[in-house]
Structures are given as structure tokens and as C-alpha cells.
Coordinates of C-alpha atoms and ligand atoms in Angstrom, one line a residue:
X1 CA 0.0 0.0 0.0
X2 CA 1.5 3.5 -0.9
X3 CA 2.1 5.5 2.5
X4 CA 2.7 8.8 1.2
X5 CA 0.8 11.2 0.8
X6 CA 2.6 13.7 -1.6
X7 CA 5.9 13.3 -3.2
X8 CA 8.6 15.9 -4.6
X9 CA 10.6 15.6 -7.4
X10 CA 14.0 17.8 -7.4
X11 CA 16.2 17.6 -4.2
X12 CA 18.5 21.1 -5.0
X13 CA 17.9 23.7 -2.5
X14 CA 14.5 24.8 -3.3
X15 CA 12.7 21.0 -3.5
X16 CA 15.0 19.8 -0.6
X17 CA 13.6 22.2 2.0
X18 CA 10.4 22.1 0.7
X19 CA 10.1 18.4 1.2
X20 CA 11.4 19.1 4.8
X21 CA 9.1 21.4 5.1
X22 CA 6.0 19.2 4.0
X23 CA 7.3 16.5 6.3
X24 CA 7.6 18.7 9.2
X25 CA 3.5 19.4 9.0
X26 CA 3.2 15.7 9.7
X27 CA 2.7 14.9 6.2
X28 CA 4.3 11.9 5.1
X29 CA 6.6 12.5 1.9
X30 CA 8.0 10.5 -0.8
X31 CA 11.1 12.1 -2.5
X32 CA 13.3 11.4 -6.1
X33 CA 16.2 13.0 -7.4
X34 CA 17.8 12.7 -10.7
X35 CA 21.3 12.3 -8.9
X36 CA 20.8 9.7 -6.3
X37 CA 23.0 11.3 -3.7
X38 CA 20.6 14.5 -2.9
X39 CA 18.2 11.7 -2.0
X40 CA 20.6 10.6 0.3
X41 CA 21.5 14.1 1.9
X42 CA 17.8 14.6 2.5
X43 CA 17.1 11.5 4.1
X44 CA 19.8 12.4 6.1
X45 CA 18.6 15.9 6.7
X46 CA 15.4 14.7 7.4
X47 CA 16.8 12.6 10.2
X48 CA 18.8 15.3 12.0
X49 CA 15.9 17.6 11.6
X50 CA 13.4 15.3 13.8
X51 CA 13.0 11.9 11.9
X52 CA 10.7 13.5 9.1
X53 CA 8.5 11.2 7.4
X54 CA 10.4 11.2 4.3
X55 CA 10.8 8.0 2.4
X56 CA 13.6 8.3 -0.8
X57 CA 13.8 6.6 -3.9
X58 CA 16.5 6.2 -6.7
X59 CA 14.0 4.8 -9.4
X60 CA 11.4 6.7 -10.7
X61 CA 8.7 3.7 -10.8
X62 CA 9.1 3.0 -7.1
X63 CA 8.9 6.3 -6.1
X64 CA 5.9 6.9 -7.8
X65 CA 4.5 3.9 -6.3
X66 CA 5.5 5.2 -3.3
X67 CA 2.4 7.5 -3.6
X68 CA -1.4 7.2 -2.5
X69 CA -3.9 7.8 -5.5
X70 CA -5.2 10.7 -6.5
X71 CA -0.8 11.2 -6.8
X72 CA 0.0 14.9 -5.8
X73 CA 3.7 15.7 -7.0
X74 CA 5.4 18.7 -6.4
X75 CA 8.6 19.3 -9.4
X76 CA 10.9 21.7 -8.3
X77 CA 13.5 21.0 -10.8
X78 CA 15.1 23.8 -13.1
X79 CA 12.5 25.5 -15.4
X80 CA 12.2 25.0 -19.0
X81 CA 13.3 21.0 -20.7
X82 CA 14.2 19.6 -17.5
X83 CA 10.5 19.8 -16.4
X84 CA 9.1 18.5 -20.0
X85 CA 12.0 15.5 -19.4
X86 CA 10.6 15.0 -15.8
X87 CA 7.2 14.8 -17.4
X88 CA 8.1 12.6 -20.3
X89 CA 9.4 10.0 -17.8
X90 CA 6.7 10.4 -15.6
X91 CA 3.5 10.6 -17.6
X92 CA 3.9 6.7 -18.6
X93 CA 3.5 6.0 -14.8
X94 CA 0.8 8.1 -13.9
X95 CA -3.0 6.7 -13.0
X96 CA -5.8 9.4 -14.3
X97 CA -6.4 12.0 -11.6
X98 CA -3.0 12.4 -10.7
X99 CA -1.9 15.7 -10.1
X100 CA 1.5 17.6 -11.2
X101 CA 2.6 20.6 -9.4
X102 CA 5.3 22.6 -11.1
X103 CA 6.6 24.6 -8.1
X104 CA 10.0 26.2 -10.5
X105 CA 10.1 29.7 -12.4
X106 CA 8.6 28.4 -15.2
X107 CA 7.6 30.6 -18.3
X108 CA 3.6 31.0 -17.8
X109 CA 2.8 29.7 -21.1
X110 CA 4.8 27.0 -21.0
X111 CA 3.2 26.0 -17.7
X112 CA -0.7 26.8 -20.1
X113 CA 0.8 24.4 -22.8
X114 CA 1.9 21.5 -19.9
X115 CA -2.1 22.2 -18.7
X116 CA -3.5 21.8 -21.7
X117 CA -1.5 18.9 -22.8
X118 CA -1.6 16.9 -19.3
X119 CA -5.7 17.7 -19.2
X120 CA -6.2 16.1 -21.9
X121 CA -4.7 12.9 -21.0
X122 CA -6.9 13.0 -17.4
X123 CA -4.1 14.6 -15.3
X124 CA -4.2 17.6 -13.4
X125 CA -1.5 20.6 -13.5
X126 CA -0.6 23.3 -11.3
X127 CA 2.2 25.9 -12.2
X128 CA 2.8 27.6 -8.6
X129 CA 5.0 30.5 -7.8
X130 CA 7.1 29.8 -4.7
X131 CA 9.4 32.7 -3.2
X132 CA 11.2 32.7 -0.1
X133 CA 14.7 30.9 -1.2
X134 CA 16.5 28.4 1.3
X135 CA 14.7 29.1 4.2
X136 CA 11.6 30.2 3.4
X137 CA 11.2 26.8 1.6
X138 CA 12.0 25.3 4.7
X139 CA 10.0 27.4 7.0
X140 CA 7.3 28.9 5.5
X141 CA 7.2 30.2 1.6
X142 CA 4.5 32.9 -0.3
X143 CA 3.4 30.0 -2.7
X144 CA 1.2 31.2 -5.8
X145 CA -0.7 28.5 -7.2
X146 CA -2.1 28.6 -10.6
X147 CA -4.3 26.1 -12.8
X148 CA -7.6 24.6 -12.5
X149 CA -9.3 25.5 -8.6
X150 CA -10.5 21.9 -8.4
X151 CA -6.6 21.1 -8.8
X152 CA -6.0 23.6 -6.2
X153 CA -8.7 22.6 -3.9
X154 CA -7.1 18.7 -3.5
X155 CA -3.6 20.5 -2.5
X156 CA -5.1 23.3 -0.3
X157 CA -4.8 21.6 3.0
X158 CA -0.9 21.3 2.4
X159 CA -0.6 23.9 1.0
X160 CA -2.3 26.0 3.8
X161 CA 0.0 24.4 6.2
X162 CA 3.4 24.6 4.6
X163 CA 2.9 28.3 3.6
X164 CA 4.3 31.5 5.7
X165 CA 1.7 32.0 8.5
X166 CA 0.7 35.8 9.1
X167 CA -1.8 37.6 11.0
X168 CA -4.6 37.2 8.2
X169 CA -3.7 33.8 7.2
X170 CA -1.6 31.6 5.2
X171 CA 0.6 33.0 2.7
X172 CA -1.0 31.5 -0.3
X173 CA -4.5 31.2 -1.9
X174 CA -5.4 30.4 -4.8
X175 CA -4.3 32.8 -7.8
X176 CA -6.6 32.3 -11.4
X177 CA -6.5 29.5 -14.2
X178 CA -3.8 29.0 -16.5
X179 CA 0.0 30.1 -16.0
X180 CA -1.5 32.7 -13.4
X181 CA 0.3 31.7 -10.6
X182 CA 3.9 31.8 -12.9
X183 CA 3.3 34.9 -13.4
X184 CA 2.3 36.4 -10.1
X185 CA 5.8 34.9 -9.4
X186 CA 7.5 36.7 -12.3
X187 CA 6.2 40.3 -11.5
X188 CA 7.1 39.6 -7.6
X189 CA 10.2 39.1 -8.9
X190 CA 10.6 42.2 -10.9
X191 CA 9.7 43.9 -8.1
X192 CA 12.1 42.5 -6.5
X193 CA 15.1 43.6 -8.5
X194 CA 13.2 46.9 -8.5
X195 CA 13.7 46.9 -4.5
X196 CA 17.1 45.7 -4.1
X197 CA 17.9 48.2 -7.2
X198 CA 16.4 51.1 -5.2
X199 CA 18.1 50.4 -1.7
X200 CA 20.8 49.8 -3.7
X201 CA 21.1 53.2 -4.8
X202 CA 19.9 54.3 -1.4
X203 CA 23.2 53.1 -0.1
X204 CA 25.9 54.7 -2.3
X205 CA 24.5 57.8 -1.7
X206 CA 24.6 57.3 1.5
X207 CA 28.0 56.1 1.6
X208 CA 29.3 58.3 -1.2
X209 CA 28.1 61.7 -0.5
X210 CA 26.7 61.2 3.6
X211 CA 29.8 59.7 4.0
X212 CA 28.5 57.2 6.3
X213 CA 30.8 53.8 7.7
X214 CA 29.4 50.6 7.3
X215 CA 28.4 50.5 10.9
X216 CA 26.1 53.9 10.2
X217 CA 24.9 52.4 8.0
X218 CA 24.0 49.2 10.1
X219 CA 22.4 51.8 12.2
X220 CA 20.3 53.7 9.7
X221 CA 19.0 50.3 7.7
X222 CA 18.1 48.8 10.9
X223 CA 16.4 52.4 12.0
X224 CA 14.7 52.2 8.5
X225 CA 13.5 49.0 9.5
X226 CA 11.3 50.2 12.2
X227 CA 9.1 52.4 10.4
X228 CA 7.6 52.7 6.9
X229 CA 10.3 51.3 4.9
X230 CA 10.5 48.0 6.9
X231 CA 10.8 44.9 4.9
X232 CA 13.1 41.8 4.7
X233 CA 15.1 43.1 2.0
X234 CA 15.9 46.4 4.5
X235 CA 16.8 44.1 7.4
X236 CA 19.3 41.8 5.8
X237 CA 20.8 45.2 4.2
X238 CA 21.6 45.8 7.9
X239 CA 23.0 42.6 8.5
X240 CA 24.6 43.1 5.2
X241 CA 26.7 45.8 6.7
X242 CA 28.4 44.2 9.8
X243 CA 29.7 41.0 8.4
X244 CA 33.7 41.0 8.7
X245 CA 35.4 39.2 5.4
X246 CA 36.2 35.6 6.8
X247 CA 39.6 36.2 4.6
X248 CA 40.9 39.6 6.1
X249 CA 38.7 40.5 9.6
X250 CA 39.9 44.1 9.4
X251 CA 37.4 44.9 6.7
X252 CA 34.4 44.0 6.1
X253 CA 32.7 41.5 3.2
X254 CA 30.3 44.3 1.4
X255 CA 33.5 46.3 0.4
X256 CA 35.6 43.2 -1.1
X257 CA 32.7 42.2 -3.5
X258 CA 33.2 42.8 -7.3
X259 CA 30.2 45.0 -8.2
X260 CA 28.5 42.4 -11.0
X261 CA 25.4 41.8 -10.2
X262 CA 24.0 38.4 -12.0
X263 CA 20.2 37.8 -13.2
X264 CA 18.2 34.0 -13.5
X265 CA 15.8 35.1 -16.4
X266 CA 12.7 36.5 -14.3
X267 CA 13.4 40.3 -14.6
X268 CA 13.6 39.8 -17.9
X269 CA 10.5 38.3 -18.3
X270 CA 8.6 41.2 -16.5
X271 CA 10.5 44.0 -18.8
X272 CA 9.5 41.5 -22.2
X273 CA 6.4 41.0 -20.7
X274 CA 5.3 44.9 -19.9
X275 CA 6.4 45.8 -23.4
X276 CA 4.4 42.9 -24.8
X277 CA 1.6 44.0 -23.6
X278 CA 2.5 48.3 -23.6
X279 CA 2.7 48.6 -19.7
X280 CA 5.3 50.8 -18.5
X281 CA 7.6 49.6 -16.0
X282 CA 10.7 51.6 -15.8
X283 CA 11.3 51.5 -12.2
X284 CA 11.8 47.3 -12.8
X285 CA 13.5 48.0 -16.5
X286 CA 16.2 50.1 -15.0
X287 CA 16.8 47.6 -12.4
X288 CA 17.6 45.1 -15.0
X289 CA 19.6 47.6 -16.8
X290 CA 21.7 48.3 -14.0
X291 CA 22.2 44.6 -13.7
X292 CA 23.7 44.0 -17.3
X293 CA 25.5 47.7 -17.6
X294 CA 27.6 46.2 -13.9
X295 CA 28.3 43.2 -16.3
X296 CA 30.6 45.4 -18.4
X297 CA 32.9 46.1 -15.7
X298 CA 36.0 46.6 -18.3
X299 CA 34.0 49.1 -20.3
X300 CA 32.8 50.9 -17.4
X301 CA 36.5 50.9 -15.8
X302 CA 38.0 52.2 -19.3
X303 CA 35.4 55.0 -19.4
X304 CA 35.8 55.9 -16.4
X305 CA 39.4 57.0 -17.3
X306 CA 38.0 59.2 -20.1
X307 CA 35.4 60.7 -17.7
X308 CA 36.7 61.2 -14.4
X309 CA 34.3 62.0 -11.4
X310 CA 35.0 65.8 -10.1
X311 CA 35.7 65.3 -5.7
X312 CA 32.0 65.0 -4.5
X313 CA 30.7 67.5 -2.3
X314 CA 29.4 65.7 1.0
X315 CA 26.0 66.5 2.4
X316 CA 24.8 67.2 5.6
X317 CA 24.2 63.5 6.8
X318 CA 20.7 63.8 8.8
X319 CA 19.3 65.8 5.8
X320 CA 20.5 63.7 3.6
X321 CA 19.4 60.5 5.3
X322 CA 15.8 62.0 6.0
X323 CA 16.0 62.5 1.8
X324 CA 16.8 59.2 0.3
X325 CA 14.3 57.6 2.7
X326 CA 11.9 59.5 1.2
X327 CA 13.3 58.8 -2.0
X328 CA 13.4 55.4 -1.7
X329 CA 10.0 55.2 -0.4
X330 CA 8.2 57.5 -3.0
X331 CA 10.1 55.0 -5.8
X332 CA 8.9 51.8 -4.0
X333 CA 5.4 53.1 -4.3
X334 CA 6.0 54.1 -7.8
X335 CA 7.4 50.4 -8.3
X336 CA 5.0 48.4 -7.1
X337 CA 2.1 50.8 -8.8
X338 CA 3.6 49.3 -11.8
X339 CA 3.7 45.9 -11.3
X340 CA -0.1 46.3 -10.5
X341 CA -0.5 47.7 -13.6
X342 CA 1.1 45.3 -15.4
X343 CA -0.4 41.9 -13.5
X344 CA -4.3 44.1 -14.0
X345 CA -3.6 44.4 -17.6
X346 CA -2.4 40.8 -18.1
X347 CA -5.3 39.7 -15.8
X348 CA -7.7 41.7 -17.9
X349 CA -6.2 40.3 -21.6
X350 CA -5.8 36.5 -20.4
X351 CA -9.2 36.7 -18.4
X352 CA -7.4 35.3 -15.2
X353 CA -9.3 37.5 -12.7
X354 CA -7.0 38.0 -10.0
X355 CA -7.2 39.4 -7.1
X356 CA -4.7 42.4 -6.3
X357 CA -5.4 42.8 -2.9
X358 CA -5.3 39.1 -2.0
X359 CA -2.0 38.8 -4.1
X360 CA -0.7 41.5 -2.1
X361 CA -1.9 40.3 1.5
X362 CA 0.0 36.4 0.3
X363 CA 3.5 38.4 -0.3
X364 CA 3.3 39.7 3.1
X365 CA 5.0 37.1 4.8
X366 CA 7.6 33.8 3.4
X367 CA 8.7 35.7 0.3
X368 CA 11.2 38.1 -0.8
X369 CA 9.3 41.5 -1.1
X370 CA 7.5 40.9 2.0
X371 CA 7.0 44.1 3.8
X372 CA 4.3 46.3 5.9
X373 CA 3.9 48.0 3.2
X374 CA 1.9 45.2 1.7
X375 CA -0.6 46.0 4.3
X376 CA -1.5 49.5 2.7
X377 CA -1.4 48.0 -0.7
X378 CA -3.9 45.4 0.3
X379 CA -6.0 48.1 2.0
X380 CA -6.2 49.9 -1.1
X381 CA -7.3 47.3 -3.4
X382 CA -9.6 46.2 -0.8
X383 CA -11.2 49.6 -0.6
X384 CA -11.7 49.9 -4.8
X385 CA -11.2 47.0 -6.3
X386 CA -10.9 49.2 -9.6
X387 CA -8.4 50.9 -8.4
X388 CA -6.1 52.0 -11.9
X389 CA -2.8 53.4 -9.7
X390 CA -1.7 53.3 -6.4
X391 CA -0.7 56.6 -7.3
X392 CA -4.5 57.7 -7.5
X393 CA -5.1 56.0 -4.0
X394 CA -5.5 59.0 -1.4
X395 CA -3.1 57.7 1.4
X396 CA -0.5 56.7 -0.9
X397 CA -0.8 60.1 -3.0
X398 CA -0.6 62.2 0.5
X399 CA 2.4 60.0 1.4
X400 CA 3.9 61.0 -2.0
X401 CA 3.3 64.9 -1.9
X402 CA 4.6 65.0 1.9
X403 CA 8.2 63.6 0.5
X404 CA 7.9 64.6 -3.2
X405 CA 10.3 67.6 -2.3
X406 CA 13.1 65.3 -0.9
X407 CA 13.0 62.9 -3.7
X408 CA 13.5 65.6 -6.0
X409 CA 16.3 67.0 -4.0
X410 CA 18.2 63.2 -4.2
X411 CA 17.8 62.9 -7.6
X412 CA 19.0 66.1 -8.5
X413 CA 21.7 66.2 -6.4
X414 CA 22.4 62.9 -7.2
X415 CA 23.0 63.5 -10.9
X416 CA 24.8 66.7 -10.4
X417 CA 27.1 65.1 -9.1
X418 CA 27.5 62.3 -11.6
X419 CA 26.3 59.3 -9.1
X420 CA 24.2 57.1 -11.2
X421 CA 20.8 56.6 -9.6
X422 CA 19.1 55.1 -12.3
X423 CA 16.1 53.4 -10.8
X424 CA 15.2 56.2 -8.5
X425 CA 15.2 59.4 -11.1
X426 CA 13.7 56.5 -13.4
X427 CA 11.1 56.5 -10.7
X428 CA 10.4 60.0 -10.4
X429 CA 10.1 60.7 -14.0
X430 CA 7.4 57.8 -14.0
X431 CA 5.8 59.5 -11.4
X432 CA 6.3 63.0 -12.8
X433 CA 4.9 61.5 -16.3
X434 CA 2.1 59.5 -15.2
X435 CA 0.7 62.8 -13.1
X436 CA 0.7 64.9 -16.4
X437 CA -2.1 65.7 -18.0
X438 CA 0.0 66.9 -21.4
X439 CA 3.2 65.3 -22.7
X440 CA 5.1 66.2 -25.5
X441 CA 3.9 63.5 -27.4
X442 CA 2.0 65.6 -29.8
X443 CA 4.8 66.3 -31.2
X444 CA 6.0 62.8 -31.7
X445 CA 2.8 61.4 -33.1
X446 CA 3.3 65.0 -35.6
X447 CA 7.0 63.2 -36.6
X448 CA 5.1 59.8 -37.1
X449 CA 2.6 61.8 -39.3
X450 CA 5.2 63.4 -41.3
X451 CA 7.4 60.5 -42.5
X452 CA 4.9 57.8 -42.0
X453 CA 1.9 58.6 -42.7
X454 CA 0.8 57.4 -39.2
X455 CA -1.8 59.7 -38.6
X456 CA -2.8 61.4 -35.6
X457 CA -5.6 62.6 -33.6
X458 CA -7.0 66.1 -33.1
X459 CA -7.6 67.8 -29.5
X460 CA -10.5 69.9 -30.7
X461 CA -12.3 67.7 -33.1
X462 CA -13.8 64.1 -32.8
X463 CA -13.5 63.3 -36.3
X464 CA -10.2 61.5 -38.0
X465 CA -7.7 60.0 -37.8
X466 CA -6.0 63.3 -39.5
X467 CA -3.0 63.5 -41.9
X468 CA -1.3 66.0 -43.0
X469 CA 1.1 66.6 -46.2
X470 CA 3.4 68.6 -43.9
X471 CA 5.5 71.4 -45.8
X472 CA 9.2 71.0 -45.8
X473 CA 11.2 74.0 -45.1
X474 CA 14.3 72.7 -45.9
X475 CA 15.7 70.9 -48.9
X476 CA 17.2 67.3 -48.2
Ligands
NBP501 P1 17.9 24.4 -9.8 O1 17.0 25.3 -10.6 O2 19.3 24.6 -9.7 O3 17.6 22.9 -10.5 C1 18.3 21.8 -10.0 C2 17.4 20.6 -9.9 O4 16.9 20.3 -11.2 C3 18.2 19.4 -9.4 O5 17.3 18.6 -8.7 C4 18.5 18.7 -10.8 O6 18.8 17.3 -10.7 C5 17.2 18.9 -11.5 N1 17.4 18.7 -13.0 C6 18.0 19.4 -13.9 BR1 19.0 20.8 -13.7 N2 17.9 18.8 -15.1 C7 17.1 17.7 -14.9 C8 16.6 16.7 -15.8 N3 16.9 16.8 -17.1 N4 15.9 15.7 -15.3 C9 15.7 15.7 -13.9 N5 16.1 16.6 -13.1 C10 16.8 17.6 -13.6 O7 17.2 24.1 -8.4 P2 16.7 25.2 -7.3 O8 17.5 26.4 -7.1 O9 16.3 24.3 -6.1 O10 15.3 25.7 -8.0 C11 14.2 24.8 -8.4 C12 13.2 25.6 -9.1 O11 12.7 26.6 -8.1 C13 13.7 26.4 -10.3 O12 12.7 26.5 -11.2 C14 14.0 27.8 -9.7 O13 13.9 28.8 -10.7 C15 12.9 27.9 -8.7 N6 13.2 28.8 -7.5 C16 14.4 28.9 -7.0 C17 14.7 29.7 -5.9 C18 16.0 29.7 -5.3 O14 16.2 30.6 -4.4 N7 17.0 28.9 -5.6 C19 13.6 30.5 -5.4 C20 12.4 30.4 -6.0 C21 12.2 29.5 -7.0 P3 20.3 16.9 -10.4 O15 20.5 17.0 -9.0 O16 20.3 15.5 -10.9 O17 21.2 17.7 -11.3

């Protein structure tokens, strides 16, 4: 008789802990690996850990033997052909009913085509987002199921149990139909670079025109921490700060790593994704840009020769302090009013229905944007569901015009003094652009008319589209 009642496929970091994880709420586990020694390591983990119930197998049949019908199994391999190999090898051995639950980044329509396919030969599918890394998998992730509800409702009580626990419940429910739940995942994750980007920036100004040591700034992250601003990304920043290199105690790590900063593939996504569909993103887009312009370290090193930085003039610290944090929190609101944009519009166009405020109230706790903040973005999709903008939302708009003026001083000052602060003027100009009730683009759709024929639209007439044969003035 099969005595488990789940099983996990993929025994890295991510499946590993979340197999622990699954064990630890009492529910018994069967686990498989493609390399048979991570089955060995967890069984071993699982041991030390408390004597899980976590049975291992080295063969795919047993393992899925190993499993009580209606089969629920979690992948948490790497995205993309490694999951349509798993499946290959796995589909032969499944009953009808059986469920698949692809927990990995995976591409949203990839995770639609997998539905589709596995439907049709009486399985089900989930694609879930799951955020939290190492330990979060281990001790509570934000998980973001997607797929059929009937699908969802057969993994719920796990699901429920495993998941980050906060004050209004478990960090997951149940996202929409199709790849929804990828791509919940996805934007948190542009959002994410977004955040780090930002407090990122936050920091070298600090550092570079506060002058402040690694210990203030310790002190001001962790002061951060305790008011508006306070996330997990803000609190290991503090921690960030104090740790001594392991290879030379008198200095400490932050300021003997190279400054290349790598990317998996899901900021990406978000930026192809936003200008697939003509959402505007530029907080997340300049994120990612920062990311590949710290690739070209040689390039940036050899211009940096042809352009060298004039002495920077310092700042008065507690102004200056007071100033980013208002910088960096009038950005993060501009930040996340985009990545609500963009998950409304792609809700809208692939009919998933999804719930803002709810998604916002399951990234509170487990995952890697969760903040307090969350709370007030919950609260104002909560109070108007139709809500277009957090910017239009009254709390966040009073926040805004209390620290619009210290933004603008950052950004400013930043720039002329040649620190690059890409995500947070990128920020402000979204904000400054999205609040404007004319843009200059009358004049571009005039250049489109003149050498393309592309027509435009008139401000005091409801008839057209116009086109004009425009008079040149000067000869070519
Ligand atoms: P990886 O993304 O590094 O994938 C490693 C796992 O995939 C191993 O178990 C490996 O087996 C298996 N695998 C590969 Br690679 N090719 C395979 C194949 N052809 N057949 C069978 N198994 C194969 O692991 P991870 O970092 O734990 O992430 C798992 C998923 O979760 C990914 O989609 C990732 O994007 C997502 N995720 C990761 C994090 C994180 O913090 N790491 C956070 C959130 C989500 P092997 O041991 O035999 O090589």
C-alpha cells in the first residue's frame, strides 16, 4: 500500500527544503532525485531535523508507487526542458487524476501548454510560484498556485499548512487559471530587482556623498526598518553591513565584492512581458539595466578613465538620510504601482481574474518583497477593487506629496554630481509623467505623421484619424 501522501521531485535547495518542510507538518513524503546522492542528503537531513516522514527513492517507478492515489507531485527541478524530461518520464506512470505541481520559475505559457496537454490525458496541473529561497522553503514560503481550482482545492490543506503563516492567514491562496500563478511569481520578482535596485542606490548615496561607515549604516538600515520602509530586504541590508570578510577581519565583506550583479531570467521576463503588452515599468526596467550595464565592468573601468568623477561634495548626513528615505519610499510606491499595472492588464487580456489585494496580502509574509507595506497596498485594493494606480489611491498620494520635495532634491543632487541613480530618477520621472495631464507627445505622433503617414488625432475635433502633407522647409 502507498504511505505517502505527496511526493517531490527535485532535491537542490529549493525541492530539498520544501520536502522538509511538508514533512515537518506531519505529512508523510516520498522524494526522487535525478542524482541519487541528494536523496541521500535529504534523508539524512530529514533525520537530523526530527525523523521526518520522508521516504527516498533512486527509481522513478518506485517512487511513484511510493504514492497514494489521487498522486500529488510537487517538481521543483530547473524551469524549462528539464520539467518536460521529468514529465516525459513520468506521464507513462501516472493513473488518471493524478496531479502535477510545477513549483520552478517556469515561463507562464509554457506552464498553459503543460495544462492543456496533461488535461487532456486525465491529469491535473498546477504551475505555482514559490518565493522565499532556502529558508523560506523550509520554514514557511509565499506560494502562488495557478491552474484549475478543483486542482488547487485537492492540495489546499498542504498547501495552507506549509505556507508563511501571518496575521490574516496563510501566505497562499489560490491565484486564477492558466500560467496565473507563474506569473504572479514573475512580477514579484521584478519587483524585487526593483527593491534591491532602489536600496541599492539608497546606499551609495549614503555612503558616497553622507559619508556614512558601514556601521552607520548598520544603524540607519536597521532604524529604517522600524518604520515605513521595513521589509526583509531592509533588514538583511543591515546585516549586510556588519559582516567581517572571513579572509581579512579588518574589513568587512560588502566592500571586497566585485560589483556584477547576476540575473536567473525573471526580470527579464517582467520588462519582455510589460512591453508585450505596452505597460510601462521603468522602475523594474532600469533595475535590470543596471544589472547588465555592472556586467561590463572593463567598459565601465576604461570610461571611467576618459570621464573622471569631479571630488564630490558631501551633504549634511541627517538631511541627507531623512531625503533618500523619502526617495526610496516615494520610488517603491511608484514600483509596485507598476507591477499592478502590469499583473491588472495581463489579468484583464488573459481573463485570469485575479485578485490584487489578495496577491498582495500572500506576499506579506515567506517571500522576498515581503513588507508592511503590503498591508496598505492590500488596503487599497480592498477599498476599490478598480483601483487604476496606487498613485491615485488617497493615502499613498498624500504619502507622496509629503516627500515629493526630498526625492527631488536626491535625484537632482544625485545627478549633479554624476552618481548614477538610475532606478530612483527613473522612478520619479514615472511619477512626474504619469501625473501629467499633457506630454510632449503631440509632437511625436506629428514626426510619425510626417514621415509615415501614421496619422494622428486632433484635441479639438472628434472626427479623424488626420493626416497632413506637412511642408518641408528645408531641402534634403
Ligand atoms: P535548480 O534550478 O538549480 O535545479 C536543480 C534541480 O533540477 C536538481 O534537482 C537537478 O537534478 C534537476 N534537474 C535538472 Br538541472 N535537469 C534535470 C533533468 N533533465 N531531469 C531531472 N532533473 C533535472 O534548483 P533550485 O535552485 O532548487 O530551484 C528549483 C526551481 O525553483 C527552479 O525553477 C527555480 O527557478 C525555482 N526557484 C528557485 C529559488 C532559489 O532561491 N533557488 C527560489 C524560488 C524559485 P540533479 O541534482 O540530478 O542535477
Amino acid at each position: 500500500m502507498p504511505s505517502c501522501e505527496i511526493g517531490l521531485i527535485g532535491l537542490a535547495v529549493m525541492g530539498q527544503n520544501l520536502a522538509l518542510n511538508i514533512a515537518q507538518h506531519g505529512f508523510k513524503i516520498s522524494v526522487y532525485n535525478r542524482t541519487a546522492s541528494k536523496v541521500d542528503d535529504t534523508l539524512t537531513r530529514a533525520k537530523n531535523e526530527g525523523n521526518l516522514p520522508v521516504e527516498g527513492h533512486k527509481d522513478l517507478p518506485s517512487f511513484i508507487d511510493s504514492i497514494a492515489k489521487p498522486r500529488k507531485i510537487i517538481l521543483l527541478v530547473k524551469a524549462g526542458p528539464a520539467v518536460d524530461k521529468i514529465l516525459d518520464d513520468v506521464v507513462p506512470l501516472l493513473a488518471k487524476g493524478d496531479m502535477v505541481i510545477d513549483g520552478g520559475n517556469e515561463w507562464f505559457e509554457s506552464t498553459e501548454a503543460r495544462t492543456t496537454k496533461m488535461e487532456a490525458l486525465g491529469f491535473k496541473y498546477l504551475g505555482m510560484g514559490v518565493s522565499g529561497g532556502e529558508d523560506g522553503a523550509r520554514y514557511g514560503p509565499a506560494l502562488m498556485p495557478g491552474g484549475s481550482p478543483d486542482a488547487y482545492e485537492a492540495l489546499k490543506p498542504i498547501v495552507e499548512k506549509i505556507a508563511a503563516q501571518v496575521e490574516e492567514g496563510p501566505c497562499v491562496s489560490y491565484i486564477g487559471p492558466g500560467g496565473s500563478g507563474n506569473y504572479v511569481k514573475m512580477v514579484h520578482n521584478g519587483i524585487e530587482y526593483g527593491d534591491m535596485e532602489l536600496i541599492a542606490e539608497a546606499y551609495d548615496l549614503l555612503k558616497r556623498l553622507g559619508g556614512l561607515t558601514n556601521d552607520d549604516l548598520n544603524e540607519v538600515f536597521k532604524r529604517w526598518n522600524q518604520g515605513e520602509l521595513q521589509s526583509f530586504l531592509i533588514e538583511i541590508t543591515a546585516d549586510i553591513f556588519t559582516q567581517v570578510d572571513e579572509y581579512d577581519n579588518h574589513h568587512r565583506l560588502i566592500d571586497k565584492i566585485l560589483d556584477v550583479a547576476g540575473s536567473k531570467g525573471t526580470g527579464m521576463w517582467t520588462v519582455q512581458e510589460a512591453a508585450r503588452r505596452g505597460v510601462p515599468i521603468p522602475t523594474i526596467q532600469s533595475a535590470l539595466d543596471m544589472r547588465y550595464i555592472s556586467v561590463f565592468k572593463k567598459l565601465r573601468v576604461d570610461a571611467s578613465r576618459v570621464f573622471p568623477k569631479r571630488p564630490l561634495a558631501t551633504q549634511d548626513k541627517e538631511r541627507l538620510i531623512k531625503d533618500v528615505q523619502d526617495a526610496l519610499y516615494c520610488s517603491k510606491i511608484c514600483s509596485y504601482a507598476q507591477g499592478m499595472i502590469l499583473l491588472r492588464v495581463a489579468s484583464d487580456e488573459q481573463k485570469w481574474n485575479l485578485n490584487l489585494a489578495e496577491i498582495a496580502r500572500g506576499w506579506k509574509g515567506g517571500c522576498i518583497i515581503r513588507a508592511k507595506f503590503l498591508d496598505r497596498i492590500r488596503s487599497a485594493f480592498t477599498k476599490n477593487k478598480e483601483l487604476q494606480s496606487l498613485l491615485l489611491d488617497e493615502s499613498f498620494a498624500e504619502e507622496i506629496k509629503e516627500r515629493e520635495a526630498g526625492w527631488r532634491r536626491v535625484v537632482s543632487m544625485a545627478q549633479q554630481q554624476g552618481i548614477p541613480v538610475a532606478a530612483l530618477s527613473a522612478s520619479l520621472s514615472y511619477f512626474d509623467a504619469a501625473s501629467s495631464d499633457h506630454l510632449p507627445l503631440n509632437l511625436v505622433q506629428a514626426q510619425r505623421d510626417y514621415f509615415g503617414a501614421h496619422t494622428y488625432k486632433r484635441i479639438d475635433r472628434t472626427d479623424g484619424p488626420h493626416h497632413t502633407i506637412w511642408a518641408r522647409t528645408t531641402e534634403l
